[in-house]
CSV table of C-alpha atoms in Angstrom, one decimal:
chain,number,residue,atom,x,y,z
A,1,MET,CA,120.2,139.8,110.9
A,2,SER,CA,120.7,137.4,108.3
A,3,PHE,CA,122.9,134.3,108.0
A,4,PRO,CA,124.6,134.4,104.8
A,5,ALA,CA,125.7,130.9,103.7
A,6,PRO,CA,129.1,129.8,105.1
A,7,LYS,CA,132.0,129.5,102.8
A,8,SER,CA,134.1,127.0,105.0
A,9,LEU,CA,131.7,124.1,105.0
A,10,PRO,CA,132.8,121.4,101.9
A,11,THR,CA,130.8,121.7,98.7
A,12,GLY,CA,130.6,117.9,98.0
A,13,GLY,CA,131.1,114.9,99.9
A,14,LYS,CA,128.8,113.6,102.1
A,15,LEU,CA,126.5,114.3,105.1
A,16,ARG,CA,124.9,112.3,107.7
A,17,PHE,CA,121.8,112.7,110.1
A,18,GLY,CA,119.4,110.6,111.6
A,19,ASN,CA,118.7,107.7,109.4
A,20,PHE,CA,119.7,109.5,106.3
A,21,GLU,CA,122.8,110.8,104.1
A,22,VAL,CA,123.1,113.4,102.0
A,23,ASP,CA,125.1,113.0,98.8
A,24,LEU,CA,126.2,116.7,98.1
A,25,ASP,CA,128.0,115.4,94.7
A,26,ASN,CA,125.3,113.3,93.0
A,27,ARG,CA,122.3,115.7,94.8
A,28,GLU,CA,120.9,112.7,96.4
A,29,LEU,CA,118.9,111.6,99.5
A,30,ARG,CA,119.1,108.3,101.0
A,31,LYS,CA,117.2,107.0,104.1
A,32,HIS,CA,119.3,103.6,105.2
A,33,GLY,CA,120.9,103.4,101.7
A,34,ILE,CA,117.7,103.6,100.0
A,35,ARG,CA,117.2,106.6,97.5
A,36,ILE,CA,114.5,108.8,98.2
A,37,LYS,CA,112.7,111.0,95.5
A,38,LEU,CA,113.6,114.5,95.9
A,39,GLN,CA,113.3,117.5,93.7
A,40,ARG,CA,115.8,120.2,93.0
A,41,LYS,CA,114.0,122.9,95.2
A,42,PRO,CA,113.6,121.0,98.4
A,43,PHE,CA,116.9,119.5,98.0
A,44,GLN,CA,118.5,122.9,97.7
A,45,ILE,CA,116.9,123.6,101.1
A,46,LEU,CA,117.8,120.9,102.6
A,47,GLU,CA,121.6,121.4,101.7
A,48,PHE,CA,121.5,125.1,102.9
A,49,LEU,CA,119.9,124.6,106.5
A,50,MET,CA,122.5,121.3,107.0
A,51,ARG,CA,125.4,123.9,106.6
A,52,THR,CA,124.2,125.9,109.5
A,53,PRO,CA,122.7,123.3,111.7
A,54,GLY,CA,121.2,124.6,115.1
A,55,GLN,CA,121.1,128.2,113.6
A,56,LEU,CA,118.2,130.5,112.0
A,57,VAL,CA,117.8,130.5,108.6
A,58,LEU,CA,115.6,133.5,107.7
A,59,ARG,CA,113.0,132.9,104.7
A,60,GLU,CA,114.3,135.4,102.7
A,61,ASP,CA,117.6,134.2,102.9
A,62,LEU,CA,116.3,130.9,101.3
A,63,ALA,CA,114.3,132.5,98.7
A,64,GLN,CA,117.6,134.5,97.6
A,65,HIS,CA,119.5,131.1,97.6
A,66,LEU,CA,116.7,129.4,95.5
A,67,TRP,CA,116.0,132.2,93.3
A,68,PRO,CA,119.0,134.5,93.4
A,69,GLY,CA,118.8,138.0,91.7
A,70,LEU,CA,114.8,138.0,91.7
A,71,HIS,CA,113.0,140.5,94.1
A,72,VAL,CA,109.3,139.2,94.3
A,73,SER,CA,107.4,137.3,96.8
A,74,PHE,CA,108.1,133.7,96.9
A,75,ASP,CA,106.1,132.7,99.8
A,76,ARG,CA,103.8,130.1,98.5
A,77,SER,CA,106.5,128.4,96.4
A,78,LEU,CA,109.1,128.3,99.4
A,79,ASN,CA,106.2,126.7,101.7
A,80,THR,CA,105.4,124.2,98.9
A,81,ALA,CA,109.3,123.5,98.7
A,82,VAL,CA,109.5,123.1,102.6
A,83,ASN,CA,106.6,121.1,103.1
A,84,ALA,CA,107.8,118.7,100.2
A,85,LEU,CA,110.9,118.4,102.0
A,86,ARG,CA,109.3,117.3,105.3
A,87,ARG,CA,107.2,114.7,103.6
A,88,ALA,CA,110.6,113.0,102.2
A,89,LEU,CA,111.9,113.5,105.5
A,90,GLY,CA,109.1,112.1,107.4
A,91,ASP,CA,109.0,115.3,109.2
A,92,THR,CA,106.3,117.6,110.6
A,93,SER,CA,106.1,120.8,111.8
A,94,ARG,CA,104.0,120.2,114.9
A,95,ASN,CA,106.4,117.3,115.9
A,96,ALA,CA,109.9,118.4,114.1
A,97,ARG,CA,112.8,116.2,114.3
A,98,PHE,CA,114.6,117.9,111.5
A,99,ILE,CA,113.2,121.0,110.3
A,100,GLU,CA,112.0,123.2,113.1
A,101,THR,CA,109.4,126.5,112.0
A,102,ARG,CA,110.0,129.8,113.3
A,103,THR,CA,106.7,131.2,112.6
A,104,GLY,CA,107.2,134.8,110.5
A,105,LEU,CA,111.1,134.3,110.5
A,106,GLY,CA,112.4,131.0,109.0
A,107,TYR,CA,113.7,127.6,109.5
A,108,ARG,CA,116.1,126.0,111.7
A,109,PHE,CA,117.9,122.5,111.2
A,110,ILE,CA,117.7,120.7,114.7
A,111,ALA,CA,119.5,117.5,113.8
A,112,ALA,CA,123.2,116.8,114.8
A,113,VAL,CA,124.7,116.7,111.3
A,114,GLU,CA,128.2,114.7,110.3
A,115,ASN,CA,130.9,115.2,107.8
A,116,THR,CA,131.5,111.9,106.0
A,117,ALA,CA,134.3,111.0,103.4
A,118,ALA,CA,132.8,111.0,100.2
A,119,VAL,CA,133.4,107.0,99.8
A,120,VAL,CA,131.8,104.5,97.4
A,121,GLU,CA,129.6,102.4,99.4
A,122,PRO,CA,127.4,99.3,98.3
A,123,ARG,CA,123.5,100.6,96.8
A,124,PRO,CA,120.7,98.1,95.9
A,125,GLN,CA,120.2,97.2,92.8
A,126,LEU,CA,116.8,98.7,92.2
A,127,VAL,CA,114.4,101.3,93.9
A,128,HIS,CA,110.9,102.3,92.7
A,129,SER,CA,109.5,105.5,94.0
A,130,LYS,CA,106.2,103.8,93.4
A,131,VAL,CA,104.9,100.3,93.8
A,132,THR,CA,102.6,98.9,91.2
A,133,ALA,CA,99.9,96.3,91.4
A,134,VAL,CA,101.5,93.9,88.9
A,135,GLU,CA,104.6,93.3,91.4
A,136,VAL,CA,102.9,91.9,94.0
A,137,PRO,CA,102.1,88.2,93.8
A,138,SER,CA,98.6,87.0,93.7
A,139,ASP,CA,98.3,85.2,96.6
A,140,CYS,CA,99.2,88.7,98.4
A,141,LEU,CA,96.1,90.1,96.3
A,142,ARG,CA,94.0,87.6,97.0
A,143,GLY,CA,95.1,87.8,101.2
A,144,ARG,CA,94.2,91.5,100.5
A,145,TYR,CA,91.2,91.2,99.1
A,146,PHE,CA,89.9,88.7,102.0
A,147,CYS,CA,91.1,91.0,104.5
A,148,HIS,CA,89.5,94.2,103.2
A,149,LYS,CA,86.0,92.5,103.7
A,150,LEU,CA,86.6,93.3,107.6
A,151,ASN,CA,85.4,90.4,109.2
A,152,GLU,CA,86.9,87.4,111.2
A,153,ALA,CA,86.3,84.7,108.8
A,154,ASP,CA,87.8,86.5,105.8
A,155,LEU,CA,90.4,87.7,107.9
A,156,HIS,CA,91.9,84.2,108.8
A,157,LYS,CA,91.3,83.3,104.7
A,158,GLY,CA,93.9,86.5,104.1
A,159,MET,CA,96.5,85.2,106.7
A,160,ALA,CA,96.2,81.7,105.0
A,161,GLN,CA,96.8,83.4,101.6
A,162,PHE,CA,99.8,85.7,103.1
A,163,ASN,CA,101.0,82.7,104.6
A,164,ALA,CA,101.0,80.8,101.1
A,165,ALA,CA,103.0,83.7,99.4
A,166,LEU,CA,105.9,83.0,102.1
A,167,ALA,CA,105.7,79.3,101.6
A,168,ASN,CA,106.7,80.1,98.1
A,169,ASP,CA,108.9,83.1,98.5
A,170,PRO,CA,110.4,83.4,102.4
A,171,ALA,CA,111.4,86.9,101.7
A,172,CYS,CA,108.2,88.3,99.8
A,173,ALA,CA,108.0,91.5,101.7
A,174,PHE,CA,104.3,92.2,100.3
A,175,ALA,CA,103.4,88.9,102.0
A,176,TYR,CA,105.1,90.1,105.4
A,177,ALA,CA,103.2,93.5,105.5
A,178,GLY,CA,100.2,92.1,104.5
A,179,LEU,CA,100.3,90.0,108.0
A,180,ALA,CA,101.0,92.6,109.6
A,181,ASP,CA,98.0,94.4,108.8
A,182,ALA,CA,96.3,91.7,109.4
A,183,TYR,CA,97.2,91.2,112.6
A,184,CYS,CA,96.0,95.2,113.4
A,185,LEU,CA,93.3,94.1,111.7
A,186,ALA,CA,92.6,91.3,114.2
A,187,ALA,CA,93.3,93.7,117.3
A,188,THR,CA,90.7,95.9,115.6
A,189,LEU,CA,88.2,92.9,115.4
A,190,ASN,CA,89.0,91.9,118.9
A,191,MET,CA,90.2,88.6,118.1
A,192,GLY,CA,93.0,88.9,120.5
A,193,SER,CA,94.6,91.4,123.1
A,194,ALA,CA,97.3,93.9,122.0
A,195,ALA,CA,99.8,91.5,124.5
A,196,GLU,CA,99.3,88.7,122.3
A,197,LEU,CA,99.0,90.5,118.8
A,198,HIS,CA,101.4,93.2,119.1
A,199,PRO,CA,104.7,90.9,118.9
A,200,ARG,CA,103.3,89.2,115.6
A,201,ALA,CA,102.4,92.5,114.1
A,202,LYS,CA,105.7,94.3,115.0
A,203,GLU,CA,107.9,91.1,113.4
A,204,ALA,CA,106.0,90.8,110.6
A,205,ALA,CA,106.1,94.4,110.0
A,206,LEU,CA,109.8,94.5,110.5
A,207,ALA,CA,110.7,91.4,108.5
A,208,ALA,CA,108.9,93.3,105.3
A,209,LEU,CA,111.2,96.2,106.2
A,210,ARG,CA,114.4,93.9,106.1
A,211,ALA,CA,113.1,92.2,102.9
A,212,ARG,CA,112.6,95.4,101.0
A,213,GLN,CA,113.3,99.2,103.0
A,214,ASP,CA,112.1,100.8,99.4
A,215,LEU,CA,108.4,99.3,99.8
A,216,GLY,CA,106.2,101.7,100.9
A,217,GLU,CA,103.6,99.4,102.2
A,218,ALA,CA,106.2,98.2,104.7
A,219,HIS,CA,107.1,101.3,106.2
A,220,ALA,CA,102.8,102.1,106.2
A,221,ALA,CA,102.7,98.6,108.3
A,222,LEU,CA,105.3,99.4,110.7
A,223,ALA,CA,103.4,102.7,110.8
A,224,THR,CA,100.1,101.5,112.0
A,225,VAL,CA,101.9,99.0,114.3
A,226,LYS,CA,103.5,102.1,116.1
A,227,ARG,CA,100.2,104.0,115.9
A,228,MET,CA,97.7,101.3,117.4
A,229,PHE,CA,100.2,99.3,119.9
A,230,GLU,CA,102.7,102.0,120.7
A,231,TRP,CA,101.0,105.1,120.5
A,232,ASP,CA,104.2,106.7,119.3
A,233,TRP,CA,102.4,109.3,117.0
A,234,SER,CA,105.2,111.3,115.7
A,235,GLY,CA,107.0,108.1,114.9
A,236,ALA,CA,103.6,106.4,113.1
A,237,GLU,CA,103.3,109.8,111.0
A,238,ALA,CA,107.1,110.0,109.9
A,239,GLU,CA,106.8,106.1,108.6
A,240,TYR,CA,103.5,107.0,106.9
A,241,LEU,CA,105.2,110.1,104.9
A,242,THR,CA,108.1,107.7,104.2
A,243,ALA,CA,105.7,105.3,102.7
A,244,LEU,CA,103.5,107.8,100.5
A,245,VAL,CA,107.4,109.4,99.0
A,246,LEU,CA,108.0,105.5,98.1
A,247,SER,CA,104.4,104.7,97.1
A,248,SER,CA,102.2,107.4,96.4
A,249,ASN,CA,99.4,105.6,94.4
A,250,SER,CA,99.0,102.7,97.0
A,251,GLY,CA,95.5,103.0,98.5
A,252,VAL,CA,96.5,100.9,101.4
A,253,ILE,CA,98.7,103.5,102.5
A,254,HIS,CA,96.4,106.3,101.7
A,255,GLN,CA,93.6,104.7,104.0
A,256,ALA,CA,96.0,103.6,106.7
A,257,TYR,CA,97.4,107.3,107.0
A,258,GLY,CA,94.2,109.1,106.6
A,259,THR,CA,92.9,106.4,109.5
A,260,TYR,CA,95.8,108.1,111.8
A,261,LEU,CA,94.9,111.8,111.0
A,262,ALA,CA,91.0,110.9,111.7
A,263,ALA,CA,92.3,109.7,115.4
A,264,MET,CA,94.4,112.7,115.9
A,265,GLY,CA,91.3,115.2,114.9
A,266,ARG,CA,92.5,116.5,111.9
A,267,ALA,CA,89.5,116.1,109.6
A,268,GLU,CA,90.2,117.8,106.4
A,269,ASP,CA,93.9,115.9,105.6
A,270,ALA,CA,91.9,112.8,107.1
A,271,LEU,CA,89.1,112.8,105.0
A,272,ARG,CA,91.4,113.6,101.8
A,273,GLU,CA,93.8,110.8,102.7
A,274,LEU,CA,90.6,108.6,102.9
A,275,ARG,CA,88.8,109.9,100.0
A,276,GLN,CA,92.1,109.0,98.0
A,277,SER,CA,92.3,105.4,99.1
A,278,GLU,CA,88.7,104.9,97.7
A,279,GLU,CA,89.8,106.5,94.3
A,280,VAL,CA,92.7,104.4,94.0
A,281,ASP,CA,90.4,101.3,94.9
A,282,PRO,CA,86.5,102.4,95.0
A,283,LEU,CA,85.2,98.6,94.9
A,284,SER,CA,87.3,97.8,98.1
A,285,PRO,CA,85.0,97.7,101.2
A,286,MET,CA,87.8,98.9,103.6
A,287,PHE,CA,88.6,102.3,101.8
A,288,ASN,CA,85.1,102.8,101.7
A,289,ILE,CA,84.0,102.0,105.0
A,290,GLY,CA,87.1,103.6,105.9
A,291,VAL,CA,85.9,107.1,104.7
A,292,ALA,CA,82.5,106.3,106.6
A,293,TRP,CA,84.2,106.0,109.3
A,294,GLY,CA,86.4,109.3,108.9
A,295,LEU,CA,83.3,110.9,108.4
A,296,TYR,CA,81.3,109.7,111.6
A,297,VAL,CA,84.3,110.7,113.8
A,298,THR,CA,84.6,114.1,112.1
A,299,ARG,CA,81.0,114.4,113.0
A,300,ASP,CA,79.5,114.8,109.3
A,301,TYR,CA,76.5,112.1,110.2
A,302,GLN,CA,74.5,112.5,107.0
A,303,ALA,CA,77.5,112.1,104.7
A,304,ALA,CA,78.6,108.8,107.0
A,305,SER,CA,75.3,107.5,106.7
A,306,GLU,CA,75.3,108.4,103.0
A,307,GLN,CA,78.6,106.5,102.6
A,308,SER,CA,77.6,103.2,104.6
A,309,TRP,CA,74.4,102.8,102.1
A,310,LYS,CA,77.1,103.4,99.3
A,311,VAL,CA,78.8,99.9,100.7
A,312,LEU,CA,75.7,98.3,101.3
A,313,ALA,CA,74.5,99.0,97.7
A,314,MET,CA,77.9,97.1,96.8
A,315,GLU,CA,77.9,94.5,100.0
A,316,PRO,CA,74.0,94.2,101.1
A,317,GLN,CA,75.5,91.7,103.9
A,318,CYS,CA,78.7,94.1,105.1
A,319,GLY,CA,78.2,93.8,109.0
A,320,ALA,CA,81.0,96.7,109.0
A,321,ALA,CA,78.7,99.4,106.7
A,322,GLN,CA,75.8,98.4,108.7
A,323,TYR,CA,77.4,99.0,112.2
A,324,THR,CA,79.0,102.7,110.5
A,325,LEU,CA,75.3,103.4,109.6
A,326,GLY,CA,73.9,102.5,112.6
A,327,LEU,CA,76.4,104.8,114.6
A,328,ALA,CA,75.4,107.6,112.2
A,329,TYR,CA,72.0,106.9,112.9
A,330,SER,CA,72.1,107.2,116.5
A,331,GLN,CA,74.0,110.3,116.3
A,332,MET,CA,71.2,111.9,114.3
A,333,GLY,CA,68.7,111.3,116.5
A,334,LEU,CA,67.3,107.9,114.6
A,335,THR,CA,67.3,106.0,117.4
A,336,GLU,CA,65.0,103.0,115.9
A,337,ASP,CA,66.9,102.7,112.5
A,338,ALA,CA,69.9,102.7,114.5
A,339,ILE,CA,68.9,99.8,116.7
A,340,VAL,CA,67.6,98.0,113.5
A,341,GLU,CA,70.9,98.5,111.5
A,342,LEU,CA,73.1,97.6,114.7
A,343,ARG,CA,70.9,94.3,114.9
A,344,ASN,CA,71.7,93.6,111.4
A,345,ALA,CA,75.6,94.3,111.9
A,346,LEU,CA,75.3,91.6,115.0
A,347,ALA,CA,73.7,88.9,112.7
A,348,CYS,CA,76.5,89.7,109.8
A,349,SER,CA,79.3,89.9,111.8
A,350,GLY,CA,79.4,87.3,114.3
A,351,ASN,CA,78.6,88.9,117.3
A,352,ARG,CA,81.1,91.5,117.3
A,353,PRO,CA,82.0,93.3,120.8
A,354,ALA,CA,82.3,96.5,119.3
A,355,VAL,CA,78.7,95.8,117.7
A,356,LEU,CA,76.8,94.8,121.0
A,357,ALA,CA,78.7,97.5,122.8
A,358,ALA,CA,77.2,100.2,120.0
A,359,LEU,CA,73.7,98.5,120.5
A,360,VAL,CA,73.7,98.7,124.4
A,361,HIS,CA,75.2,102.6,124.3
A,362,VAL,CA,72.2,103.8,121.6
A,363,GLN,CA,69.6,101.6,124.0
A,364,ALA,CA,70.7,102.9,127.0
A,365,ALA,CA,71.0,106.5,125.8
A,366,ALA,CA,67.3,106.3,124.8
A,367,GLY,CA,66.1,104.8,127.9
A,368,ASP,CA,65.1,101.6,126.5
A,369,PRO,CA,65.0,99.4,129.2
A,370,ALA,CA,66.4,96.7,126.8
A,371,ALA,CA,69.8,97.7,127.5
A,372,ALA,CA,70.5,96.3,130.7
A,373,GLU,CA,69.9,92.9,129.0
A,374,THR,CA,72.3,93.3,126.0
A,375,LEU,CA,74.9,94.7,128.3
A,376,ARG,CA,74.3,91.2,130.1
A,377,GLU,CA,75.1,89.8,126.7
A,378,LEU,CA,78.0,91.8,126.2
A,379,GLU,CA,79.2,90.4,129.9
A,380,ASP,CA,78.6,86.4,128.8
A,381,LEU,CA,80.4,87.4,125.8
A,382,ALA,CA,83.3,88.2,127.4
A,383,GLY,CA,83.3,85.1,129.2
A,384,GLN,CA,83.5,83.1,125.8
A,385,ARG,CA,86.1,85.4,124.1
A,386,PHE,CA,88.3,88.5,124.4
A,387,VAL,CA,86.2,91.4,124.8
A,388,SER,CA,88.5,94.6,125.3
A,389,PRO,CA,87.6,97.1,128.4
A,390,TYR,CA,86.6,99.6,125.7
A,391,TRP,CA,83.2,98.2,124.8
A,392,PHE,CA,82.4,98.3,128.5
A,393,ALA,CA,83.3,102.0,128.7
A,394,ILE,CA,81.1,102.6,125.6
A,395,ALA,CA,78.3,100.7,127.0
A,396,HIS,CA,78.6,102.4,130.5
A,397,ALA,CA,78.9,105.8,128.3
A,398,GLY,CA,75.4,105.4,127.2
A,399,PHE,CA,74.2,105.2,131.0
A,400,GLU,CA,75.8,108.4,131.7
A,401,ASP,CA,77.1,106.4,134.1
A,402,ASN,CA,81.1,108.1,133.8
A,403,GLY,CA,82.4,106.8,136.7
A,404,ARG,CA,82.3,103.3,135.5
A,405,ALA,CA,83.2,104.4,131.8
A,406,LEU,CA,86.4,106.0,132.9
A,407,ASP,CA,86.9,102.8,134.9
A,408,MET,CA,87.0,100.9,132.0
A,409,LEU,CA,88.8,103.2,129.8
A,410,GLU,CA,91.4,103.1,132.6
A,411,LYS,CA,91.6,99.4,132.6
A,412,ALA,CA,91.6,99.4,128.7
A,413,TYR,CA,95.1,101.7,129.3
A,414,GLN,CA,96.8,98.9,131.7
A,415,GLU,CA,96.1,96.1,128.8
A,416,ARG,CA,96.7,98.6,126.1
A,417,ASP,CA,93.8,98.5,124.1
A,418,VAL,CA,94.3,99.5,120.3
A,419,TRP,CA,91.3,101.3,120.7
A,420,LEU,CA,92.5,103.9,123.0
A,421,GLY,CA,93.7,105.8,120.1
A,422,TRP,CA,90.1,106.9,119.1
A,423,VAL,CA,88.8,108.4,122.6
A,424,LYS,CA,90.0,111.7,121.6
A,425,VAL,CA,87.8,112.1,118.7
A,426,GLU,CA,84.7,109.1,119.6
A,427,PRO,CA,81.4,111.2,119.4
A,428,ARG,CA,80.1,108.6,122.4
A,429,PHE,CA,82.8,109.9,125.0
A,430,ASP,CA,81.4,113.8,124.0
A,431,GLY,CA,79.9,113.6,127.6
A,432,LEU,CA,83.0,112.7,129.3
A,433,ARG,CA,85.2,115.3,128.0
A,434,ALA,CA,85.4,117.7,130.8
A,435,GLU,CA,86.4,114.7,133.3
A,436,PRO,CA,89.9,115.3,134.6
A,437,ARG,CA,90.5,111.6,134.5
A,438,LEU,CA,89.7,111.4,130.6
A,439,GLN,CA,91.9,114.5,130.1
A,440,GLU,CA,94.8,112.9,131.9
A,441,LEU,CA,94.7,109.7,130.5
A,442,LEU,CA,94.9,111.3,127.0
A,443,ARG,CA,97.8,112.8,128.2
A,444,ASN,CA,99.3,109.4,129.2
A,445,ILE,CA,98.9,108.1,125.8
A,446,GLY,CA,100.7,111.2,124.1
A,447,LEU,CA,96.9,113.3,122.8
A,448,ASN,CA,96.6,116.4,123.6
A,449,PRO,CA,93.0,117.1,125.0
A,450,THR,CA,93.0,120.4,124.2
A,451,GLU,CA,93.9,120.4,120.5
């Protein structure tokens, strides 16, 4: 039975749900007071669904509301409009917070809706749907340049540039967002523990949002903090989608969202976003290596190796590209080539724990007696600097010592290590997939092992 559009609800004024407000008179959607760009059809769907919160609205009723008097199929157009609305709300069909899909039937608005009086409220002076490069302070551009090189020395230089921008403008949202991303990269490079870097990254991301809630990069920075440190997968995706609405041409956002999608195992969507970041800035080592890593975790090892070589053609001493090339070669069975590239990566990256662990894994899997000595090097390194238990899990997985590898993963879980977000898709853990302890670990961090 159809649910007709209610007659008793107001046709004007404002409706609120979550952090959003809908101005029916001016046909505007706002989040925290910031206007979100929304086309006419998606807005009509939102308005229609909000007037019957909690009730199922059939697809045919929505189609008649959007295209009255016409009797042709609008399935594809309706799907497109609903998807556009979800992107604007930062919502997903899998983890719906606002719009629930009833497959084959219709949709249900599941958030509480509040009617408010149409009052005049303060609004921001200027809102951009896209952030252009000319708006970014030069110190922040230099900071991003250094951070994108993906090594510890340049990351410190990048942080210095962001701090210089804040010295000039203490409310610089770009600088705060850049610092948040830099702290997240520092955790990725094992420059500190999650306990040390999480508070700094989150403080910087929130400072960026306080300075400019309309800045996509600020939302993306908070999303990455939620993804890496808090394992808040639905919250992270909501922030990424908001970021894309605000700054749809940002390579930083496409790369970050693509990384999230790759970790979730959503290969096609991940590679689309990662490729988009590469198109925005084809010379960025981070964006290009992001594509290589995405190809690696989605098991396209030949393409991952080709992408790594593409980076090395531009940056011959890029340790991160040598690392992804070594990983791809290892999965392709090219053990000797993999060892050569990983040793090159060690020389160029300053003995990164990830690279040393990868070398142990390759050697052990090949039955190379040198694996034991390389493992001792990794243990010695752990006495000199922070080395995540995750990398010891990678090393022990190469020896097919599943019990020890799982012990290390559980220790990494206790330390809330940022690399655990990759356990679901990491090829080097394929030998552990059937282990109940691994499946329990995935559930504990909010990742469904069966998807």
